[in-house]
Short mmCIF file of C-alpha atoms in Angstrom, two decimals:
data_model
loop_
_atom_site.label_atom_id
_atom_site.label_comp_id
_atom_site.label_asym_id
_atom_site.label_seq_id
_atom_site.Cartn_x
_atom_site.Cartn_y
_atom_site.Cartn_z
CA MET I 291 0.00 0.00 0.00
CA THR I 292 1.39 3.40 -0.99
CA THR I 293 1.90 5.91 1.82
CA HIS I 294 1.06 9.38 0.56
CA ARG I 295 2.87 12.49 1.68
CA GLU I 296 0.78 14.80 3.83
CA GLY I 297 -1.41 16.95 1.59
CA TYR I 298 -0.94 14.67 -1.42
CA GLY I 299 -3.12 11.84 -2.69
CA GLY I 300 -4.92 10.29 -5.59
CA THR I 301 -7.56 7.82 -6.67
CA GLY I 302 -8.08 5.65 -9.70
CA PRO I 303 -6.86 2.42 -11.30
CA GLY I 304 -3.34 1.14 -10.84
CA ALA I 305 -0.37 2.03 -8.68
CA LEU I 306 -0.05 5.47 -7.06
CA THR I 307 3.21 7.19 -6.14
CA PRO I 308 3.71 8.89 -2.74
CA ASP I 309 2.74 12.26 -4.25
CA GLY I 310 -0.54 10.88 -5.60
CA CYS I 311 0.46 10.38 -9.24
CA ALA I 312 -1.21 7.41 -10.89
CA VAL I 313 1.31 5.46 -12.97
CA GLU I 314 -1.22 4.32 -15.58
CA LEU I 315 -2.57 7.87 -15.91
CA TYR I 316 0.87 9.35 -16.53
CA GLU I 317 1.58 6.63 -19.08
CA ARG I 318 -1.53 7.75 -20.99
CA LEU I 319 -1.02 11.53 -20.91
CA ARG I 320 0.22 13.19 -24.11
CA ALA I 321 3.33 15.35 -24.14
CA GLY I 322 1.69 18.11 -26.17
CA GLU I 323 3.91 21.07 -27.07
CA GLU I 324 6.44 20.56 -24.30
CA PRO I 325 9.07 18.50 -26.20
CA GLY I 326 9.11 21.08 -28.99
CA ILE I 327 9.63 23.93 -26.53
CA ILE I 328 12.44 22.04 -24.82
CA ALA I 329 14.09 21.04 -28.10
CA ALA I 330 14.04 24.61 -29.44
CA ALA I 331 15.86 25.83 -26.31
CA SER I 332 18.49 23.05 -26.32
CA PRO I 333 21.58 22.38 -28.44
CA PRO I 334 21.14 19.50 -30.91
CA GLY I 335 22.05 16.17 -29.32
CA ALA I 336 22.41 17.73 -25.87
CA ARG I 337 22.85 15.67 -22.73
CA VAL I 338 19.61 16.24 -20.83
CA LEU I 339 18.94 15.53 -17.16
CA GLU I 340 15.17 15.19 -16.77
CA LEU I 341 14.09 15.56 -13.15
CA GLY I 342 10.76 13.96 -12.32
CA CYS I 343 10.37 12.07 -15.59
CA GLY I 344 7.32 10.06 -14.56
CA ALA I 345 6.40 7.41 -17.11
CA GLY I 346 8.39 9.04 -19.91
CA ARG I 347 5.74 11.36 -21.32
CA VAL I 348 8.41 13.92 -22.29
CA THR I 349 11.39 11.55 -22.19
CA HIS I 350 10.36 9.52 -25.21
CA PRO I 351 9.77 12.47 -27.58
CA LEU I 352 13.13 13.94 -26.55
CA LEU I 353 14.87 10.65 -27.33
CA GLU I 354 13.17 10.63 -30.72
CA ARG I 355 14.64 14.09 -31.35
CA GLY I 356 18.15 12.79 -30.74
CA PHE I 357 18.78 13.97 -27.17
CA ALA I 358 20.71 11.81 -24.69
CA VAL I 359 18.37 11.72 -21.69
CA THR I 360 19.07 10.69 -18.12
CA ALA I 361 15.60 10.28 -16.60
CA VAL I 362 15.18 10.62 -12.83
CA ASP I 363 12.17 9.69 -10.73
CA GLU I 364 11.64 8.38 -7.22
CA SER I 365 9.02 5.84 -8.37
CA ALA I 366 10.25 2.46 -9.58
CA GLU I 367 6.82 1.86 -11.14
CA MET I 368 7.15 5.03 -13.20
CA LEU I 369 10.68 4.22 -14.33
CA GLU I 370 9.58 0.78 -15.52
CA ARG I 371 7.60 2.60 -18.25
CA VAL I 372 10.60 4.60 -19.51
CA ARG I 373 12.18 3.12 -22.65
CA GLY I 374 15.52 3.93 -24.24
CA ALA I 375 16.84 6.37 -21.63
CA ARG I 376 19.28 5.92 -18.81
CA THR I 377 17.12 5.89 -15.66
CA VAL I 378 17.97 6.78 -12.08
CA ARG I 379 15.69 6.18 -9.12
CA SER I 380 16.11 9.00 -6.61
CA ALA I 381 14.33 11.83 -4.87
CA ILE I 382 15.28 14.90 -6.90
CA GLU I 383 16.47 16.95 -3.96
CA GLU I 384 18.86 14.14 -2.92
CA LEU I 385 20.34 13.51 -6.37
CA ASP I 386 24.08 13.92 -6.87
CA LEU I 387 25.36 12.07 -9.91
CA GLY I 388 28.76 13.75 -9.95
CA GLU I 389 28.10 14.69 -13.58
CA SER I 390 27.09 17.79 -15.49
CA PHE I 391 24.56 18.18 -18.28
CA ASP I 392 23.95 20.62 -21.11
CA VAL I 393 20.30 20.89 -20.14
CA VAL I 394 18.61 20.25 -16.79
CA LEU I 395 14.86 19.94 -17.08
CA LEU I 396 12.56 20.78 -14.15
CA GLY I 397 9.06 20.43 -15.57
CA SER I 398 5.63 19.51 -14.20
CA PHE I 399 5.48 22.72 -12.11
CA LEU I 400 7.82 21.11 -9.57
CA VAL I 401 9.32 24.50 -8.74
CA HIS I 402 6.02 25.26 -7.00
CA ALA I 403 6.58 22.59 -4.32
CA GLY I 404 4.59 23.46 -1.23
CA ASP I 405 7.56 22.84 1.07
CA VAL I 406 10.10 25.64 0.67
CA GLU I 407 12.97 23.37 1.69
CA VAL I 408 12.00 20.86 -1.00
CA ARG I 409 11.95 23.63 -3.60
CA ARG I 410 15.38 24.78 -2.47
CA GLY I 411 16.62 21.20 -2.79
CA LEU I 412 15.19 20.87 -6.30
CA LEU I 413 16.89 24.03 -7.51
CA ARG I 414 20.19 23.15 -5.84
CA THR I 415 20.09 19.83 -7.70
CA CYS I 416 19.54 21.72 -10.96
CA ARG I 417 22.53 23.96 -10.31
CA ARG I 418 24.73 21.09 -9.10
CA HIS I 419 24.31 19.20 -12.37
CA LEU I 420 24.54 22.16 -14.75
CA ALA I 421 27.46 22.16 -17.18
CA GLU I 422 29.33 25.37 -17.90
CA GLY I 423 27.28 27.29 -20.45
CA GLY I 424 24.30 24.99 -19.88
CA SER I 425 20.64 25.78 -19.26
CA VAL I 426 18.00 24.87 -16.72
CA LEU I 427 14.55 24.74 -18.31
CA VAL I 428 11.83 25.37 -15.74
CA GLN I 429 8.07 25.01 -16.15
CA ARG I 430 6.07 27.51 -14.08
CA GLU I 431 2.39 27.77 -13.36
CA GLY I 432 0.40 30.29 -15.35
CA ALA I 433 -0.30 33.64 -13.74
CA ASP I 434 -3.93 32.74 -12.88
CA TYR I 435 -3.44 29.04 -12.19
CA HIS I 436 -4.90 29.26 -8.68
CA GLU I 437 -7.64 31.81 -9.42
CA ARG I 438 -9.43 30.82 -12.64
CA LEU I 439 -11.22 27.83 -11.18
CA PRO I 440 -12.78 25.48 -11.88
CA ARG I 441 -11.51 25.06 -15.43
CA GLU I 442 -11.15 22.23 -17.86
CA ARG I 443 -9.24 21.33 -20.99
CA VAL I 444 -10.29 18.72 -23.52
CA ASP I 445 -7.10 17.14 -24.86
CA PRO I 446 -6.79 16.02 -28.49
CA GLY I 447 -5.93 12.61 -27.03
CA GLY I 448 -9.58 12.19 -26.07
CA TYR I 449 -9.50 12.92 -22.35
CA THR I 450 -10.49 15.87 -20.16
CA VAL I 451 -8.38 17.53 -17.48
CA ARG I 452 -10.23 19.51 -14.80
CA ILE I 453 -8.55 21.68 -12.18
CA VAL I 454 -11.38 21.74 -9.69
CA SER I 455 -10.16 23.80 -6.75
CA ALA I 456 -7.26 25.45 -4.97
CA THR I 457 -7.82 25.43 -1.21
CA PRO I 458 -5.61 27.77 0.86
CA LEU I 459 -3.86 25.93 3.69
CA GLY I 460 -1.93 28.89 5.12
CA ASP I 461 1.66 30.08 4.71
CA GLY I 462 1.06 30.74 1.03
CA VAL I 463 0.33 27.11 0.13
CA ASP I 464 -2.74 25.83 -1.71
CA GLN I 465 -4.01 22.28 -2.07
CA ILE I 466 -4.90 21.66 -5.72
CA HIS I 467 -7.55 19.11 -6.70
CA ALA I 468 -7.42 17.79 -10.27
CA VAL I 469 -9.56 15.26 -12.14
CA TYR I 470 -8.64 13.33 -15.29
CA GLU I 471 -11.52 11.80 -17.23
CA PHE I 472 -10.94 9.17 -19.91
CA PRO I 473 -13.66 7.24 -21.75
CA ASP I 474 -12.76 4.12 -19.76
CA ALA I 475 -11.25 5.44 -16.51
CA ARG I 476 -11.15 8.33 -14.06
CA TRP I 477 -8.33 9.53 -11.82
CA THR I 478 -8.08 12.29 -9.22
CA GLN I 479 -5.01 13.91 -7.74
CA THR I 480 -4.47 16.33 -4.88
CA PHE I 481 -1.15 18.07 -4.29
CA LEU I 482 0.35 21.11 -2.60
CA SER I 483 1.44 24.11 -4.61
CA ARG I 484 3.01 27.42 -3.60
CA PRO I 485 2.24 30.26 -6.05
CA LEU I 486 5.32 32.27 -7.05
CA ASP I 487 5.02 35.68 -8.63
CA ASP I 488 7.85 36.77 -10.88
CA ALA I 489 9.85 38.37 -8.09
CA ALA I 490 9.54 35.32 -5.83
CA PHE I 491 10.45 33.00 -8.70
CA ARG I 492 13.57 34.97 -9.57
CA ALA I 493 14.53 35.14 -5.89
CA ALA I 494 14.20 31.37 -5.59
CA LEU I 495 16.46 30.90 -8.59
CA ALA I 496 18.99 33.39 -7.24
CA GLU I 497 19.16 31.54 -3.93
CA ALA I 498 20.34 28.47 -5.89
CA GLY I 499 22.85 30.43 -7.97
CA LEU I 500 20.64 30.69 -11.06
CA GLN I 501 19.12 33.55 -13.03
CA VAL I 502 16.55 33.93 -15.78
CA ALA I 503 18.15 34.18 -19.23
CA GLU I 504 15.05 33.93 -21.38
CA VAL I 505 11.28 33.47 -21.19
CA LEU I 506 10.53 30.80 -23.76
CA THR I 507 6.75 31.03 -24.15
CA ASP I 508 4.31 33.92 -24.47
CA ASP I 509 2.42 32.79 -21.37
CA GLY I 510 5.63 32.81 -19.30
CA VAL I 511 5.22 29.16 -18.32
CA TRP I 512 8.57 27.98 -19.69
CA VAL I 513 11.76 29.78 -18.67
CA ARG I 514 15.42 29.17 -19.46
CA ALA I 515 17.75 29.83 -16.54
CA VAL I 516 21.54 29.84 -16.43
CA ALA I 517 24.24 30.02 -13.78
CA ALA I 518 24.20 33.41 -12.09
CA SER I 519 26.99 35.71 -13.21
#
């Protein structure tokens, strides 16, 4: 039986990770535009360290584009679904491979971890593995992620994603409740998220020795960071 972290959970078919992610769900989700955004911001054939790879939703399209991906996740069940990449089972904040990478990828809004110390650990891991002249690609929440609720998105893959609510828990942390509806299955997920305005985001990067070099998307969700000068 999976023990969920406090504030995190999930329901639905199949195995669940400690943060409430359903393995079968993440195996089904499409990558969408994310691999293209990452590829456009990365040197051809770059060595990529993907932190929190899940079931390979983004990993596999990056491999197809010729990148050498080291995929990290704390869930053995998730890593079993990853094909063709070097895989490492580890909590992100504890990772120390003794290697550097052209691109370090911190997607899935992980920078919004509810626990400030976890966020600091995530960003330190990014900086620790960053090669000279390399980039950290960070996925942020949209500006109104916690306010424009409930909302839903019908994916071209034939499923619906609903962000149902964001419940304030104090100290700037919200508990997010999401629902994923497929024709043959339904999953829910709850997780903690700490909103970061632009100043707070840049301050968090700076604390880890990073700085924003470029905003990659018009909505500000994807950002390229580099070692602070």
